mmCIF file of C-alpha atoms in Angstrom:
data_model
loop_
_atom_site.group_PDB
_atom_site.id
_atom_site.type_symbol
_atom_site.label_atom_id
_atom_site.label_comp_id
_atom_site.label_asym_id
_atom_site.label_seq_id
_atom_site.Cartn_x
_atom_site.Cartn_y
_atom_site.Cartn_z
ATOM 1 C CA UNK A 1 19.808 -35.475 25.417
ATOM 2 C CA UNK A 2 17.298 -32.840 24.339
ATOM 3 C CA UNK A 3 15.011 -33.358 20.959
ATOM 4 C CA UNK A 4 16.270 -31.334 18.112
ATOM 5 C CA UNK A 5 14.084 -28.135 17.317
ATOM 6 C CA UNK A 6 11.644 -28.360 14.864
ATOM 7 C CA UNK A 7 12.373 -24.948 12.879
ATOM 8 C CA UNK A 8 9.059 -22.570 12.675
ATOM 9 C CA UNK A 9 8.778 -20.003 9.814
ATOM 10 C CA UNK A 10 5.620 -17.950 8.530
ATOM 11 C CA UNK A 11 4.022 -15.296 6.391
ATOM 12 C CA UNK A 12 3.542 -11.846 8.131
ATOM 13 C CA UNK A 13 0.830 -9.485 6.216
ATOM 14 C CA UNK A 14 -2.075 -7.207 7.371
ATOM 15 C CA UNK A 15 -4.995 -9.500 6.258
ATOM 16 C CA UNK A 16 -2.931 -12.628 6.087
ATOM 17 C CA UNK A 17 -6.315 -15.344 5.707
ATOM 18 C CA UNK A 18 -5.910 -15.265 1.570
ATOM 19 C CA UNK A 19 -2.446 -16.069 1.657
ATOM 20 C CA UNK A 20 -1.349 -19.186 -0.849
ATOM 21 C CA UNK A 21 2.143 -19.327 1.231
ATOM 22 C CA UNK A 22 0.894 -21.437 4.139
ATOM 23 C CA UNK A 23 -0.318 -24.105 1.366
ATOM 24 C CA UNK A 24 2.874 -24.249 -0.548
ATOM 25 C CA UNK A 25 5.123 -24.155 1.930
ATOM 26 C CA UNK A 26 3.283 -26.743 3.754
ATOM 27 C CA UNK A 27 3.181 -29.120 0.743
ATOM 28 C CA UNK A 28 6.669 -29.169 0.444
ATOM 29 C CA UNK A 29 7.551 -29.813 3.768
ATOM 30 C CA UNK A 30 5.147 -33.278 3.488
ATOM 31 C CA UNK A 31 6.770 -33.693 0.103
ATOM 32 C CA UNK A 32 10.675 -33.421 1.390
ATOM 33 C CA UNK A 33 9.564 -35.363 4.497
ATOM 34 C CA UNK A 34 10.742 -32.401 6.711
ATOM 35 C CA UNK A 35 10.244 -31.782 10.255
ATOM 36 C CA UNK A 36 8.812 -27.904 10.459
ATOM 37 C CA UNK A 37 5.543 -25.544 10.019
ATOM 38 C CA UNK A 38 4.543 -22.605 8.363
ATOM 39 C CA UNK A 39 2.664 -20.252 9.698
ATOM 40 C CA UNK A 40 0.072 -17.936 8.719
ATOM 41 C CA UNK A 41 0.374 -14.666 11.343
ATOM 42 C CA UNK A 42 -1.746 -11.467 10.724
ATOM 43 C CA UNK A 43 0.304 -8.246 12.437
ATOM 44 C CA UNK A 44 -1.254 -5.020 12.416
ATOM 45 C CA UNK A 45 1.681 -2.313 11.635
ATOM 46 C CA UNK A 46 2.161 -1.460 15.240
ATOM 47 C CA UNK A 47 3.124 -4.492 16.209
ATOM 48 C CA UNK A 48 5.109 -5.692 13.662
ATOM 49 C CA UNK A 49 8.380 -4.532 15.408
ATOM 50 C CA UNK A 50 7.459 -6.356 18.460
ATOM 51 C CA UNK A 51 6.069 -9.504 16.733
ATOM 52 C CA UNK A 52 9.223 -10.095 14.650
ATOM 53 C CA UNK A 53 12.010 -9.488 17.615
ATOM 54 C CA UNK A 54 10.294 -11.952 19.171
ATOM 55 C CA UNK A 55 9.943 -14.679 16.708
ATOM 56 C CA UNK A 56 14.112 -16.175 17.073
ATOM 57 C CA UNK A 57 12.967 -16.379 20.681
ATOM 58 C CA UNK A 58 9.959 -18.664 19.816
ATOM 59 C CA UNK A 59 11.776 -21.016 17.452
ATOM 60 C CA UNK A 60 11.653 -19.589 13.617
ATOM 61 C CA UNK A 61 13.938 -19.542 11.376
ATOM 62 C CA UNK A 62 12.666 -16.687 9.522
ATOM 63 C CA UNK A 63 9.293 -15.229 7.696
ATOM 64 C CA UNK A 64 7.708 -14.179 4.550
ATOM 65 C CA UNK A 65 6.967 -10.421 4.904
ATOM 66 C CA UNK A 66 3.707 -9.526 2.840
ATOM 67 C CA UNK A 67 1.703 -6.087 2.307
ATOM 68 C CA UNK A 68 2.024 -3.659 4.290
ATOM 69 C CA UNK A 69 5.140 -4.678 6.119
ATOM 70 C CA UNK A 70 7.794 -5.368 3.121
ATOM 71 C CA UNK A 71 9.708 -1.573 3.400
ATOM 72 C CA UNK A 72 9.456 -1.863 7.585
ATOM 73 C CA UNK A 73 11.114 -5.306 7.131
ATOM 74 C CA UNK A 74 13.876 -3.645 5.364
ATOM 75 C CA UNK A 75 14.222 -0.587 8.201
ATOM 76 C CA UNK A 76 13.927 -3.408 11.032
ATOM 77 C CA UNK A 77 16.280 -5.774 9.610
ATOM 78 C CA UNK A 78 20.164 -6.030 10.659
ATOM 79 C CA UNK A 79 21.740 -6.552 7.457
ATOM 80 C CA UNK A 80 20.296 -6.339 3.897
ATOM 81 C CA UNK A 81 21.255 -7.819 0.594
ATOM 82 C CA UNK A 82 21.952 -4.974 -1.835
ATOM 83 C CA UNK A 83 19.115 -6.018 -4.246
ATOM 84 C CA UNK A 84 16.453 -5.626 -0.891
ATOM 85 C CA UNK A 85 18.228 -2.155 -0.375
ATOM 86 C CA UNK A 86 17.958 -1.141 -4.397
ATOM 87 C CA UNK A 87 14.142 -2.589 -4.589
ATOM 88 C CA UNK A 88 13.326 -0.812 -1.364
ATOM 89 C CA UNK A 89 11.277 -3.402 0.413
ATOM 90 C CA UNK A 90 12.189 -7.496 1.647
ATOM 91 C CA UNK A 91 9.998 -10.383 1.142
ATOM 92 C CA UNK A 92 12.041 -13.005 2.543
ATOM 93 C CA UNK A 93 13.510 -12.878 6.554
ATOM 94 C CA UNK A 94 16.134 -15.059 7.915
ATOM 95 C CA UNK A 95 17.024 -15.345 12.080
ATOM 96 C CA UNK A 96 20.138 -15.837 12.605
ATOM 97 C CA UNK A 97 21.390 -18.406 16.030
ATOM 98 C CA UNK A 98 21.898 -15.282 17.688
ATOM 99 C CA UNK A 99 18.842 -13.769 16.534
ATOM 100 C CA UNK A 100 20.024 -11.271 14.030
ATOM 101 C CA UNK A 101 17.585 -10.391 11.080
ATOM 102 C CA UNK A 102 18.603 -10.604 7.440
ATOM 103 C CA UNK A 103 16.404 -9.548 4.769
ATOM 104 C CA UNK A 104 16.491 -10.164 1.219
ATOM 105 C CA UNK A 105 13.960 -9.860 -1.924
ATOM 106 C CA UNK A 106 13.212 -12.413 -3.794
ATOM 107 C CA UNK A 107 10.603 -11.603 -6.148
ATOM 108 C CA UNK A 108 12.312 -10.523 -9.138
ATOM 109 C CA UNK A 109 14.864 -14.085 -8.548
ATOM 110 C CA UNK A 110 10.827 -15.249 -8.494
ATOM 111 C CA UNK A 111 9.480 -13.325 -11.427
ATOM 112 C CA UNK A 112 11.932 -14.182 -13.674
ATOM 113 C CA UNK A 113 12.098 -18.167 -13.109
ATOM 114 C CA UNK A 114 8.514 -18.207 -13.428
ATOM 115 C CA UNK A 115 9.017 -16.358 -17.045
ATOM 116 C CA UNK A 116 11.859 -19.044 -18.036
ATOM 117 C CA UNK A 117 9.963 -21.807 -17.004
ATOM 118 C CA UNK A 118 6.496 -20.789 -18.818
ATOM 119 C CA UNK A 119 8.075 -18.861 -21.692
ATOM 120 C CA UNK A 120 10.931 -21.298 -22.396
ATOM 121 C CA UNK A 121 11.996 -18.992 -25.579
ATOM 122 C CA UNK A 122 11.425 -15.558 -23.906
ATOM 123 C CA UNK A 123 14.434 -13.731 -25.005
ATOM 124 C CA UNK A 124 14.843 -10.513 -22.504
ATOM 125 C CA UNK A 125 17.387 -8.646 -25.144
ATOM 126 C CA UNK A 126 14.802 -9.032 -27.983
ATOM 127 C CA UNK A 127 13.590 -5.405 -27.600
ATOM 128 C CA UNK A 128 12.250 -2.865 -25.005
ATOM 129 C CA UNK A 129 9.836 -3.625 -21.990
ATOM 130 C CA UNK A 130 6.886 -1.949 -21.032
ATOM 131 C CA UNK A 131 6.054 -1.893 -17.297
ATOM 132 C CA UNK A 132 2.742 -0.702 -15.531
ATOM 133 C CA UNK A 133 3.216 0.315 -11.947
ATOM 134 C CA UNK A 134 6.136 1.979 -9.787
ATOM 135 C CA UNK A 135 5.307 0.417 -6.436
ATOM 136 C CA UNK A 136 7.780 -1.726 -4.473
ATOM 137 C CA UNK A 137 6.879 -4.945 -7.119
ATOM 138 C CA UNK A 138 7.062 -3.099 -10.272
ATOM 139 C CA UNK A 139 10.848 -2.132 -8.133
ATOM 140 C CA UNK A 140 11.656 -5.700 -7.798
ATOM 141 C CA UNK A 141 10.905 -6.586 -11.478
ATOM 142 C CA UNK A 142 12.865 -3.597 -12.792
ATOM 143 C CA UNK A 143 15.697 -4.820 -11.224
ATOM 144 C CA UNK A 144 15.316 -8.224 -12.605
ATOM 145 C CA UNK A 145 14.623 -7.561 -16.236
ATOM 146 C CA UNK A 146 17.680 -5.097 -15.974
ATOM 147 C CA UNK A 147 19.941 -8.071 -14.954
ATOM 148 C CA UNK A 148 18.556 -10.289 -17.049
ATOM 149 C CA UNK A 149 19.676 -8.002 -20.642
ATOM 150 C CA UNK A 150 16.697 -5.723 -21.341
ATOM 151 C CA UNK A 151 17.970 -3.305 -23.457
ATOM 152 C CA UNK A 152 15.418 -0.708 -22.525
ATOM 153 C CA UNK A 153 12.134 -0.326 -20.194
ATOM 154 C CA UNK A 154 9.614 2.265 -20.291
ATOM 155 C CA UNK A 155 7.637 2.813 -16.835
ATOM 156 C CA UNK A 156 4.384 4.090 -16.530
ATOM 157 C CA UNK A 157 2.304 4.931 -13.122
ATOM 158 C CA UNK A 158 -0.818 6.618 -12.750
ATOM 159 C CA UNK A 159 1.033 9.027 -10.355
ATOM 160 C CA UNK A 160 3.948 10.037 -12.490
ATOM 161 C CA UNK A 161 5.941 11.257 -9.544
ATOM 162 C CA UNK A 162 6.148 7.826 -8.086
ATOM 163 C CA UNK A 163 7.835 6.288 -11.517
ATOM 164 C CA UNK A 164 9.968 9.528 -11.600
ATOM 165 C CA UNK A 165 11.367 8.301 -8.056
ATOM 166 C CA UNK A 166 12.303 4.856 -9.339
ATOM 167 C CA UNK A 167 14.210 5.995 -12.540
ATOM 168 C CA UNK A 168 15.911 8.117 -10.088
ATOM 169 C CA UNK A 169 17.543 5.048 -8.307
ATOM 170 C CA UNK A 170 17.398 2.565 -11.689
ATOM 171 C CA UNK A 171 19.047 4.932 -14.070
ATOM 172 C CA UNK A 172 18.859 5.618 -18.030
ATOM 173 C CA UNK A 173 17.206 2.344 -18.997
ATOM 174 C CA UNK A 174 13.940 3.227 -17.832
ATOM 175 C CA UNK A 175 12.276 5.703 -19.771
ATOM 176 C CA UNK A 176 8.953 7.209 -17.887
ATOM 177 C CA UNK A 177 6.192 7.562 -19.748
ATOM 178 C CA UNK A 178 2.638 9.517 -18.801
ATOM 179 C CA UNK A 179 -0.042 7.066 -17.852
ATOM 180 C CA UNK A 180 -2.455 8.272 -20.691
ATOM 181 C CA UNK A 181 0.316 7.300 -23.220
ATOM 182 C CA UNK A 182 1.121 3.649 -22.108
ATOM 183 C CA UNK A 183 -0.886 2.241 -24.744
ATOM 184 C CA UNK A 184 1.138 4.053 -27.170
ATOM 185 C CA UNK A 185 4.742 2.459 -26.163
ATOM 186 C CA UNK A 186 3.677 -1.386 -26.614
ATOM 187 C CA UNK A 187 3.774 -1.634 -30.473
ATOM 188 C CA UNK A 188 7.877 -1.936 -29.519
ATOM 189 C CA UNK A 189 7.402 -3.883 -26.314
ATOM 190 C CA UNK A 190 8.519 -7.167 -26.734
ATOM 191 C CA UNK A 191 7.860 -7.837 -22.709
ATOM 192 C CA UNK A 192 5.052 -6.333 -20.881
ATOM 193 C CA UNK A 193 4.434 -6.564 -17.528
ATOM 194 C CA UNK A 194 1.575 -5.425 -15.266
ATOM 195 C CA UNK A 195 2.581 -4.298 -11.027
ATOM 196 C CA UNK A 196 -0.583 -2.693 -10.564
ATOM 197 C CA UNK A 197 -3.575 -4.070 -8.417
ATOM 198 C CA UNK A 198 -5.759 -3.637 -11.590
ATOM 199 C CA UNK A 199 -7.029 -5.603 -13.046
ATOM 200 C CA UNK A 200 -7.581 -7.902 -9.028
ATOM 201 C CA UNK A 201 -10.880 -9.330 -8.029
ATOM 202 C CA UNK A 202 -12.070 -6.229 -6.258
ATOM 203 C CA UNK A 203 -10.546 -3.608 -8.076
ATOM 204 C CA UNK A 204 -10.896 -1.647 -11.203
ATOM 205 C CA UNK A 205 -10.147 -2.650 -14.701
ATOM 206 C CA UNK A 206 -6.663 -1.658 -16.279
ATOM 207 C CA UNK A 207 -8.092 0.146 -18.666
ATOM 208 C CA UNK A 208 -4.332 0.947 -20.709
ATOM 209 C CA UNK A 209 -5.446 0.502 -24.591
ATOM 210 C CA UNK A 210 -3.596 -2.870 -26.020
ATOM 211 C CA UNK A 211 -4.312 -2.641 -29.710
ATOM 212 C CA UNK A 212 -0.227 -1.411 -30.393
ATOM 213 C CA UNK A 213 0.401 -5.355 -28.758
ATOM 214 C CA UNK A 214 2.725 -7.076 -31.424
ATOM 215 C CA UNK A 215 2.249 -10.426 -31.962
ATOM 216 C CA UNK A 216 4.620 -13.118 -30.498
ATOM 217 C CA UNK A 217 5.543 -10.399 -27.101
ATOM 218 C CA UNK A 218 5.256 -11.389 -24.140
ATOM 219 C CA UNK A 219 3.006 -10.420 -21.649
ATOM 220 C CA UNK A 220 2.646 -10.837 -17.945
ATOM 221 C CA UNK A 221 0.394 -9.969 -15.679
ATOM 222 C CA UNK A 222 2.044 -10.104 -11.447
ATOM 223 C CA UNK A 223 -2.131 -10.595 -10.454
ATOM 224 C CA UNK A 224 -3.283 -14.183 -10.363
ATOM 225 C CA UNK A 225 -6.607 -13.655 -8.946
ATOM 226 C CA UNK A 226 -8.214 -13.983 -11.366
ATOM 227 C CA UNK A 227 -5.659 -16.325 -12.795
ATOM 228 C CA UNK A 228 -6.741 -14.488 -16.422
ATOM 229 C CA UNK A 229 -7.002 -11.079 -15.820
ATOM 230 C CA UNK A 230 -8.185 -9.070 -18.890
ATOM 231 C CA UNK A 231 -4.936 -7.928 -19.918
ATOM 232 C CA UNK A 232 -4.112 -11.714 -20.498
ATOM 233 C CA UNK A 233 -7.180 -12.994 -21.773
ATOM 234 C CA UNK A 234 -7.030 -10.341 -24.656
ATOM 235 C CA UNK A 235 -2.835 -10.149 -25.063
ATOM 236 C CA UNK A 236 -3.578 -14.071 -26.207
ATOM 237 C CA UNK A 237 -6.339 -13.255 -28.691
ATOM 238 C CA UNK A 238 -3.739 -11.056 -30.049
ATOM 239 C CA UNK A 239 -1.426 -13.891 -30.331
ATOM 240 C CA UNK A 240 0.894 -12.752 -27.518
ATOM 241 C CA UNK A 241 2.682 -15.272 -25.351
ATOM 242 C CA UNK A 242 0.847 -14.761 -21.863
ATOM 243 C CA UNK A 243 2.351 -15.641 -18.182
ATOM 244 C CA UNK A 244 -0.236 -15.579 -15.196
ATOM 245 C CA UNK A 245 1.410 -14.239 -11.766
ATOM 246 C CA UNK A 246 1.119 -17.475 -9.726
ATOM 247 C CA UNK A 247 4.065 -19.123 -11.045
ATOM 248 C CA UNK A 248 5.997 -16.334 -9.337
ATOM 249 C CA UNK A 249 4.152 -16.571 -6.090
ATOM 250 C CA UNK A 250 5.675 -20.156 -6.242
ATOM 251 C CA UNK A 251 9.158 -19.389 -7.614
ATOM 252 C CA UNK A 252 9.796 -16.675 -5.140
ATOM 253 C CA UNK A 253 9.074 -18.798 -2.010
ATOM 254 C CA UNK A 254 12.187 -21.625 -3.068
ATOM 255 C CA UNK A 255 14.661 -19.229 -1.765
ATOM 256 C CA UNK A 256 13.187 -18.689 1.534
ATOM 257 C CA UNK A 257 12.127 -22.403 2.032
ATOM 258 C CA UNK A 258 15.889 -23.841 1.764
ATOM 259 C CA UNK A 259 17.159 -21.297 3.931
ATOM 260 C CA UNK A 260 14.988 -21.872 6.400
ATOM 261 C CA UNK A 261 14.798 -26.057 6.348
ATOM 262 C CA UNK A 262 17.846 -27.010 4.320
ATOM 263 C CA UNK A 263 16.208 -28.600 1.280
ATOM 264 C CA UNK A 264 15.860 -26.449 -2.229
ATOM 265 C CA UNK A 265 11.795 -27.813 -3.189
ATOM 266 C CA UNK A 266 11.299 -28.233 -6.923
ATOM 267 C CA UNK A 267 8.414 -26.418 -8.270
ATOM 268 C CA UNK A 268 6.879 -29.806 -9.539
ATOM 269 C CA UNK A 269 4.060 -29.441 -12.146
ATOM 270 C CA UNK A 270 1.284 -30.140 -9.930
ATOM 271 C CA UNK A 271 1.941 -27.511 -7.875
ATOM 272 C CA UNK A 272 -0.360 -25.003 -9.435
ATOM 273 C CA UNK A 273 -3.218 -27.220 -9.184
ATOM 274 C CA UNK A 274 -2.660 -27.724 -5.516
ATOM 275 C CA UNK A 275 -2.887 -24.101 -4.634
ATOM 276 C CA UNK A 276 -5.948 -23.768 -6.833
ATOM 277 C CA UNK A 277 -7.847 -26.141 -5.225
#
């Protein structure tokens, strides 16, 4: 009688070495007491095609999909979960026996436990959001905040074609706004939420004026490196409820985990520290 397989999954991105995934996912399976591995696997775009056919042959059970790959994940895939095909791009791949691949997104599931687990008394209804950025995570968290009851969203990108595109598919909730006029739709915000990459370790400031902030929003920032970007640090002077993006790095993994090794991890306090380390 053969061994059972132990069931392989991974994070595909193009770099891949910064990647918090392997860490977390690890963790859990020592936590659970599970039989599997995670792995860390840097594909340049043209091989990703190849790579991922391949990987039912080679024993996993399915993959994280990361920058750049997330929309050629979705083209790739066999069968996709409306909310992948609304959002545009998949995060999370499952093999099936036969080696079909499914895609789904689970960031905005991700973005918006990590809200109601910070922000206990966030209440999405309360009043309009604000978010900056129309790439395929500003996509993910439209979608969420629309199922979740906000009433109205204004979307602003520095190209304004881009955020023109997603009100296209998302409909009259979103409102687009010009770039250079961001700061002037907060005062009503009572969520605002920051897509772009600035604000990163590397990258420029986001340099959107935040004196209209009301006291008491919320505001969220998807970067977590730094963990406080400036938007954060001065949305809490300002007496804002703040929400760094790590928690949704976290939340939007649980999904993929119990699909792939049959356990649903809890996202135990502790956790945060671990990936800091």
């Amino acid at each position: 009688m053969s061994a059972a397989k132990i069931p392989l999954a991974g994070v595909i991105g193009h770099p891949i070495a910064h990647s918090k995934s392997p860490r977390l996912h690890g963790h859990w399976l020592r936590k659970l007491g599970l039989a599997g591995h995670y792995v860390p696997m840097d594909v340049a775009p043209q091989n990703f095609e190849e790579v991922l056919r391949a990987l039912p042959k080679a024993g996993y059970v399915g993959v994280n999909v990361t920058v750049p790959h997330k929309e050629a994940a979705l083209r790739i895939a066999d069968d996709v979960t409306d909310r992948a095909a609304l959002i545009g791009a998949a995060n999370t791949l499952t093999f099936t026996a036969d080696g079909r691949i499914h895609a789904d997104n689970t960031d905005g599931y991700g973005f918006i436990a990590n809200l109601r687990q910070t922000a206990p008394d966030w209440d999405p209804a309360a009043g309009p959001a604000v978010v900056l950025g129309a790439g395929g995570a500003a996509r993910a968290i439209l979608s969420s905040l629309v199922d979740a009851g906000v009433p109205e969203i204004h979307l602003s990108n520095r190209t304004q074609a881009r955020a023109e595109a997603v009100k296209a598919d998302f409909g009259n909730k979103i409102k687009v706004v010009d770039w250079v006029q961001a700061g002037n739709v907060l005062e009503d915000a009572t969520t605002v939420v920051n897509t772009t990459s600035l604000g990163m370790m590397g990258h420029p400031e986001l340099r959107v004026p935040l004196d209209g902030l009301q006291k008491g929003a919320l505001v969220t920032d998807l970067v977590y490196n730094p963990l406080q970007t400036r938007l954060l640090r001065e949305a809490e002077e300002m007496g804002c409820v703040t929400v760094d993006g790590l928690g949704m790095l976290i939340h939007q993994a649980v999904p993929g985990f119990e699909r792939w090794f049959g356990q649903r991890p809890e996202v135990e306090a502790d956790i945060r520290a671990i990936l800091l380390r």
